[in-house]
Amino acid sequence: MFNKSKTVCFSGHRTKRLPQTLQGMKELETQIYRQINKAISLGYNSFIFGGCLGFDLMSARVVLDIQNSSTPDTPKQITLIAAIPFEGQAERWNSKDRELYKNILSRCDDVICICKDFSLYSYSKRNRFMVDNSSRLICYYDGDGGGTASTVKYADMKGLEIINLYS
């Protein structure tokens, strides 16, 4: 599958808790690019994201951009893995968000569906799967509760290197 010691996972807030200005979003995207390129330079070659709107899909788009910018002189042999919490995750999203989601998933090297159906624990299981199969977490965590808080806490308990892009 993939080598845990060379795998990075992403966790972060949904769109409404990300920067709300164009400048803030551009700065966050630049930070994501920097951290992914730094990870690649350190030998990381697999990236797992959870498939949710906001930071997850933003990070996945950056990995895909970096994959596409690979040239023979600067090869970037990296893989993007989607760990989706359950089948049909995006069914209730608006059409624009669903299209973005489907487009990104269609370009992933692997899509792993953690649960067949939605349950109260499907997101938590997905987050634990990502952490259990990674050695580094790049996150956007503002200190408040929610799934990202639980993921950061679990990653800390598991000894992952945590890079928080929230400022």
PDB file of C-alpha atoms in Angstrom:
ATOM      1  CA  MET A   1       0.000   0.000   0.000  1.00  0.00           C
ATOM      2  CA  PHE A   2       2.119   2.920   1.258  1.00  0.00           C
ATOM      3  CA  ASN A   3       5.009   3.371   3.660  1.00  0.00           C
ATOM      4  CA  LYS A   4       3.855   5.009   6.916  1.00  0.00           C
ATOM      5  CA  SER A   5       7.252   6.633   7.489  1.00  0.00           C
ATOM      6  CA  LYS A   6       6.996   8.398   4.107  1.00  0.00           C
ATOM      7  CA  THR A   7       3.323   9.387   4.363  1.00  0.00           C
ATOM      8  CA  VAL A   8       1.756  12.728   5.269  1.00  0.00           C
ATOM      9  CA  CYS A   9      -1.910  13.196   6.132  1.00  0.00           C
ATOM     10  CA  PHE A  10      -3.987  16.363   6.127  1.00  0.00           C
ATOM     11  CA  SER A  11      -6.638  17.557   8.542  1.00  0.00           C
ATOM     12  CA  GLY A  12      -8.294  20.925   8.751  1.00  0.00           C
ATOM     13  CA  HIS A  13     -11.450  22.866   9.067  1.00  0.00           C
ATOM     14  CA  ARG A  14     -14.258  23.188   6.591  1.00  0.00           C
ATOM     15  CA  THR A  15     -14.464  26.244   4.343  1.00  0.00           C
ATOM     16  CA  LYS A  16     -16.359  28.443   6.823  1.00  0.00           C
ATOM     17  CA  ARG A  17     -13.475  28.211   9.354  1.00  0.00           C
ATOM     18  CA  LEU A  18     -10.707  28.925   6.827  1.00  0.00           C
ATOM     19  CA  PRO A  19      -9.518  32.481   6.083  1.00  0.00           C
ATOM     20  CA  GLN A  20     -12.425  34.446   4.653  1.00  0.00           C
ATOM     21  CA  THR A  21     -10.447  36.834   2.443  1.00  0.00           C
ATOM     22  CA  LEU A  22      -8.891  36.106  -0.939  1.00  0.00           C
ATOM     23  CA  GLN A  23      -5.520  37.218   0.437  1.00  0.00           C
ATOM     24  CA  GLY A  24      -5.865  34.897   3.437  1.00  0.00           C
ATOM     25  CA  MET A  25      -6.748  31.941   1.219  1.00  0.00           C
ATOM     26  CA  LYS A  26      -3.807  32.660  -1.100  1.00  0.00           C
ATOM     27  CA  GLU A  27      -1.468  32.775   1.903  1.00  0.00           C
ATOM     28  CA  LEU A  28      -2.831  29.473   3.201  1.00  0.00           C
ATOM     29  CA  GLU A  29      -2.422  27.858  -0.215  1.00  0.00           C
ATOM     30  CA  THR A  30       1.180  29.129  -0.370  1.00  0.00           C
ATOM     31  CA  GLN A  31       1.850  27.601   3.067  1.00  0.00           C
ATOM     32  CA  ILE A  32       0.397  24.283   1.902  1.00  0.00           C
ATOM     33  CA  TYR A  33       2.647  24.320  -1.188  1.00  0.00           C
ATOM     34  CA  ARG A  34       5.702  25.052   0.981  1.00  0.00           C
ATOM     35  CA  GLN A  35       4.949  22.289   3.461  1.00  0.00           C
ATOM     36  CA  ILE A  36       4.233  19.669   0.790  1.00  0.00           C
ATOM     37  CA  ASN A  37       7.399  20.560  -1.123  1.00  0.00           C
ATOM     38  CA  LYS A  38       9.379  20.454   2.133  1.00  0.00           C
ATOM     39  CA  ALA A  39       7.934  17.010   2.896  1.00  0.00           C
ATOM     40  CA  ILE A  40       8.863  15.805  -0.611  1.00  0.00           C
ATOM     41  CA  SER A  41      12.413  17.102  -0.138  1.00  0.00           C
ATOM     42  CA  LEU A  42      12.578  15.050   3.088  1.00  0.00           C
ATOM     43  CA  GLY A  43      11.538  11.870   1.258  1.00  0.00           C
ATOM     44  CA  TYR A  44       7.786  11.811   1.848  1.00  0.00           C
ATOM     45  CA  ASN A  45       5.994  10.438  -1.193  1.00  0.00           C
ATOM     46  CA  SER A  46       2.409   9.642  -0.154  1.00  0.00           C
ATOM     47  CA  PHE A  47      -0.279  12.104   0.899  1.00  0.00           C
ATOM     48  CA  ILE A  48      -3.630  11.145   2.445  1.00  0.00           C
ATOM     49  CA  PHE A  49      -6.598  13.499   2.638  1.00  0.00           C
ATOM     50  CA  GLY A  50     -10.077  12.980   4.060  1.00  0.00           C
ATOM     51  CA  GLY A  51     -12.199  14.262   1.193  1.00  0.00           C
ATOM     52  CA  CYS A  52     -14.105  16.990   3.037  1.00  0.00           C
ATOM     53  CA  LEU A  53     -14.792  20.519   1.836  1.00  0.00           C
ATOM     54  CA  GLY A  54     -12.295  23.143   2.938  1.00  0.00           C
ATOM     55  CA  PHE A  55      -8.742  22.316   3.949  1.00  0.00           C
ATOM     56  CA  ASP A  56      -8.918  18.675   2.793  1.00  0.00           C
ATOM     57  CA  LEU A  57      -9.824  19.419  -0.820  1.00  0.00           C
ATOM     58  CA  MET A  58      -7.539  22.456  -0.891  1.00  0.00           C
ATOM     59  CA  SER A  59      -4.568  20.302   0.171  1.00  0.00           C
ATOM     60  CA  ALA A  60      -5.475  17.600  -2.346  1.00  0.00           C
ATOM     61  CA  ARG A  61      -5.584  20.179  -5.154  1.00  0.00           C
ATOM     62  CA  VAL A  62      -2.087  21.348  -4.208  1.00  0.00           C
ATOM     63  CA  VAL A  63      -0.722  17.773  -4.253  1.00  0.00           C
ATOM     64  CA  LEU A  64      -2.281  17.268  -7.699  1.00  0.00           C
ATOM     65  CA  ASP A  65      -0.752  20.546  -8.927  1.00  0.00           C
ATOM     66  CA  ILE A  66       2.665  19.414  -7.713  1.00  0.00           C
ATOM     67  CA  GLN A  67       2.210  16.002  -9.370  1.00  0.00           C
ATOM     68  CA  ASN A  68       1.292  17.723 -12.634  1.00  0.00           C
ATOM     69  CA  SER A  69       4.296  20.063 -12.465  1.00  0.00           C
ATOM     70  CA  SER A  70       6.691  17.121 -12.424  1.00  0.00           C
ATOM     71  CA  THR A  71       9.225  17.128 -15.251  1.00  0.00           C
ATOM     72  CA  PRO A  72      12.002  14.696 -16.234  1.00  0.00           C
ATOM     73  CA  ASP A  73      14.512  17.102 -14.643  1.00  0.00           C
ATOM     74  CA  THR A  74      12.496  17.433 -11.427  1.00  0.00           C
ATOM     75  CA  PRO A  75      10.516  14.226 -11.039  1.00  0.00           C
ATOM     76  CA  LYS A  76       7.974  14.158  -8.251  1.00  0.00           C
ATOM     77  CA  GLN A  77       7.018  10.539  -7.675  1.00  0.00           C
ATOM     78  CA  ILE A  78       4.220  11.232  -5.219  1.00  0.00           C
ATOM     79  CA  THR A  79       0.842   9.628  -4.672  1.00  0.00           C
ATOM     80  CA  LEU A  80      -2.429  11.100  -3.504  1.00  0.00           C
ATOM     81  CA  ILE A  81      -4.763   8.884  -1.502  1.00  0.00           C
ATOM     82  CA  ALA A  82      -8.324   9.829  -0.613  1.00  0.00           C
ATOM     83  CA  ALA A  83      -9.629   8.296   2.617  1.00  0.00           C
ATOM     84  CA  ILE A  84     -13.331   8.947   2.424  1.00  0.00           C
ATOM     85  CA  PRO A  85     -15.441   8.299   5.524  1.00  0.00           C
ATOM     86  CA  PHE A  86     -18.363   6.599   3.727  1.00  0.00           C
ATOM     87  CA  GLU A  87     -19.830   6.026   0.287  1.00  0.00           C
ATOM     88  CA  GLY A  88     -21.954   8.892  -0.942  1.00  0.00           C
ATOM     89  CA  GLN A  89     -20.243  11.461   1.284  1.00  0.00           C
ATOM     90  CA  ALA A  90     -20.890  14.284  -1.197  1.00  0.00           C
ATOM     91  CA  GLU A  91     -24.486  13.386  -2.144  1.00  0.00           C
ATOM     92  CA  ARG A  92     -26.003  16.295  -0.214  1.00  0.00           C
ATOM     93  CA  TRP A  93     -23.432  18.891  -1.260  1.00  0.00           C
ATOM     94  CA  ASN A  94     -24.258  21.552  -3.835  1.00  0.00           C
ATOM     95  CA  SER A  95     -23.456  20.655  -7.444  1.00  0.00           C
ATOM     96  CA  LYS A  96     -20.320  22.829  -7.657  1.00  0.00           C
ATOM     97  CA  ASP A  97     -18.769  21.227  -4.557  1.00  0.00           C
ATOM     98  CA  ARG A  98     -19.798  17.737  -5.713  1.00  0.00           C
ATOM     99  CA  GLU A  99     -18.113  18.315  -9.083  1.00  0.00           C
ATOM    100  CA  LEU A 100     -14.889  19.490  -7.411  1.00  0.00           C
ATOM    101  CA  TYR A 101     -14.957  16.439  -5.128  1.00  0.00           C
ATOM    102  CA  LYS A 102     -15.562  14.005  -7.990  1.00  0.00           C
ATOM    103  CA  ASN A 103     -12.867  15.646 -10.112  1.00  0.00           C
ATOM    104  CA  ILE A 104     -10.273  15.370  -7.348  1.00  0.00           C
ATOM    105  CA  LEU A 105     -11.223  11.774  -6.487  1.00  0.00           C
ATOM    106  CA  SER A 106     -10.975  10.796 -10.165  1.00  0.00           C
ATOM    107  CA  ARG A 107      -7.360  12.023 -10.178  1.00  0.00           C
ATOM    108  CA  CYS A 108      -6.275  10.243  -6.975  1.00  0.00           C
ATOM    109  CA  ASP A 109      -3.898   7.301  -7.098  1.00  0.00           C
ATOM    110  CA  ASP A 110      -6.135   5.445  -4.652  1.00  0.00           C
ATOM    111  CA  VAL A 111      -9.510   5.993  -2.978  1.00  0.00           C
ATOM    112  CA  ILE A 112     -10.116   4.132   0.264  1.00  0.00           C
ATOM    113  CA  CYS A 113     -13.662   4.062   1.588  1.00  0.00           C
ATOM    114  CA  ILE A 114     -13.541   3.572   5.364  1.00  0.00           C
ATOM    115  CA  CYS A 115     -17.242   2.745   5.959  1.00  0.00           C
ATOM    116  CA  LYS A 116     -19.885   1.579   3.524  1.00  0.00           C
ATOM    117  CA  ASP A 117     -22.619   3.679   5.139  1.00  0.00           C
ATOM    118  CA  PHE A 118     -22.691   6.842   7.222  1.00  0.00           C
ATOM    119  CA  SER A 119     -22.466   6.341  10.973  1.00  0.00           C
ATOM    120  CA  LEU A 120     -21.702   8.602  13.906  1.00  0.00           C
ATOM    121  CA  TYR A 121     -18.170   7.178  13.851  1.00  0.00           C
ATOM    122  CA  SER A 122     -17.357   7.168  10.140  1.00  0.00           C
ATOM    123  CA  TYR A 123     -15.430  10.461  10.269  1.00  0.00           C
ATOM    124  CA  SER A 124     -13.564   9.448  13.420  1.00  0.00           C
ATOM    125  CA  LYS A 125     -12.617   6.090  11.879  1.00  0.00           C
ATOM    126  CA  ARG A 126     -11.402   7.893   8.765  1.00  0.00           C
ATOM    127  CA  ASN A 127      -9.295  10.317  10.831  1.00  0.00           C
ATOM    128  CA  ARG A 128      -7.736   7.474  12.830  1.00  0.00           C
ATOM    129  CA  PHE A 129      -6.986   5.570   9.620  1.00  0.00           C
ATOM    130  CA  MET A 130      -5.131   8.582   8.213  1.00  0.00           C
ATOM    131  CA  VAL A 131      -3.101   9.132  11.399  1.00  0.00           C
ATOM    132  CA  ASP A 132      -2.373   5.407  11.849  1.00  0.00           C
ATOM    133  CA  ASN A 133      -0.912   5.281   8.334  1.00  0.00           C
ATOM    134  CA  SER A 134       1.171   8.484   8.478  1.00  0.00           C
ATOM    135  CA  SER A 135       4.163   9.910  10.291  1.00  0.00           C
ATOM    136  CA  ARG A 136       3.434  13.597   9.648  1.00  0.00           C
ATOM    137  CA  LEU A 137       0.266  15.696   9.862  1.00  0.00           C
ATOM    138  CA  ILE A 138      -0.170  18.991   8.046  1.00  0.00           C
ATOM    139  CA  CYS A 139      -3.216  20.691   9.515  1.00  0.00           C
ATOM    140  CA  TYR A 140      -5.145  23.904   9.796  1.00  0.00           C
ATOM    141  CA  TYR A 141      -6.349  23.865  13.398  1.00  0.00           C
ATOM    142  CA  ASP A 142      -7.650  27.002  15.140  1.00  0.00           C
ATOM    143  CA  GLY A 143      -7.784  25.517  18.636  1.00  0.00           C
ATOM    144  CA  ASP A 144     -11.555  25.006  18.779  1.00  0.00           C
ATOM    145  CA  GLY A 145     -13.305  21.643  18.995  1.00  0.00           C
ATOM    146  CA  GLY A 146     -14.442  19.327  16.241  1.00  0.00           C
ATOM    147  CA  GLY A 147     -12.995  16.589  14.093  1.00  0.00           C
ATOM    148  CA  THR A 148      -9.746  18.422  13.439  1.00  0.00           C
ATOM    149  CA  ALA A 149      -9.219  18.865  17.185  1.00  0.00           C
ATOM    150  CA  SER A 150      -9.684  15.135  17.735  1.00  0.00           C
ATOM    151  CA  THR A 151      -7.369  14.297  14.842  1.00  0.00           C
ATOM    152  CA  VAL A 152      -4.603  16.609  16.097  1.00  0.00           C
ATOM    153  CA  LYS A 153      -4.923  15.183  19.605  1.00  0.00           C
ATOM    154  CA  TYR A 154      -4.775  11.606  18.286  1.00  0.00           C
ATOM    155  CA  ALA A 155      -1.798  12.429  16.032  1.00  0.00           C
ATOM    156  CA  ASP A 156       0.018  13.950  19.003  1.00  0.00           C
ATOM    157  CA  MET A 157      -0.704  10.841  21.097  1.00  0.00           C
ATOM    158  CA  LYS A 158       0.628   8.657  18.241  1.00  0.00           C
ATOM    159  CA  GLY A 159       3.824  10.718  17.967  1.00  0.00           C
ATOM    160  CA  LEU A 160       3.299  12.236  14.525  1.00  0.00           C
ATOM    161  CA  GLU A 161       5.138  15.405  13.593  1.00  0.00           C
ATOM    162  CA  ILE A 162       2.410  18.046  13.482  1.00  0.00           C
ATOM    163  CA  ILE A 163       2.653  21.135  11.290  1.00  0.00           C
ATOM    164  CA  ASN A 164      -0.200  23.542  12.029  1.00  0.00           C
ATOM    165  CA  LEU A 165      -0.698  26.233   9.387  1.00  0.00           C
ATOM    166  CA  TYR A 166      -3.153  28.242  11.467  1.00  0.00           C
ATOM    167  CA  SER A 167      -1.721  31.620  12.446  1.00  0.00           C
TER     168      SER A 167
END
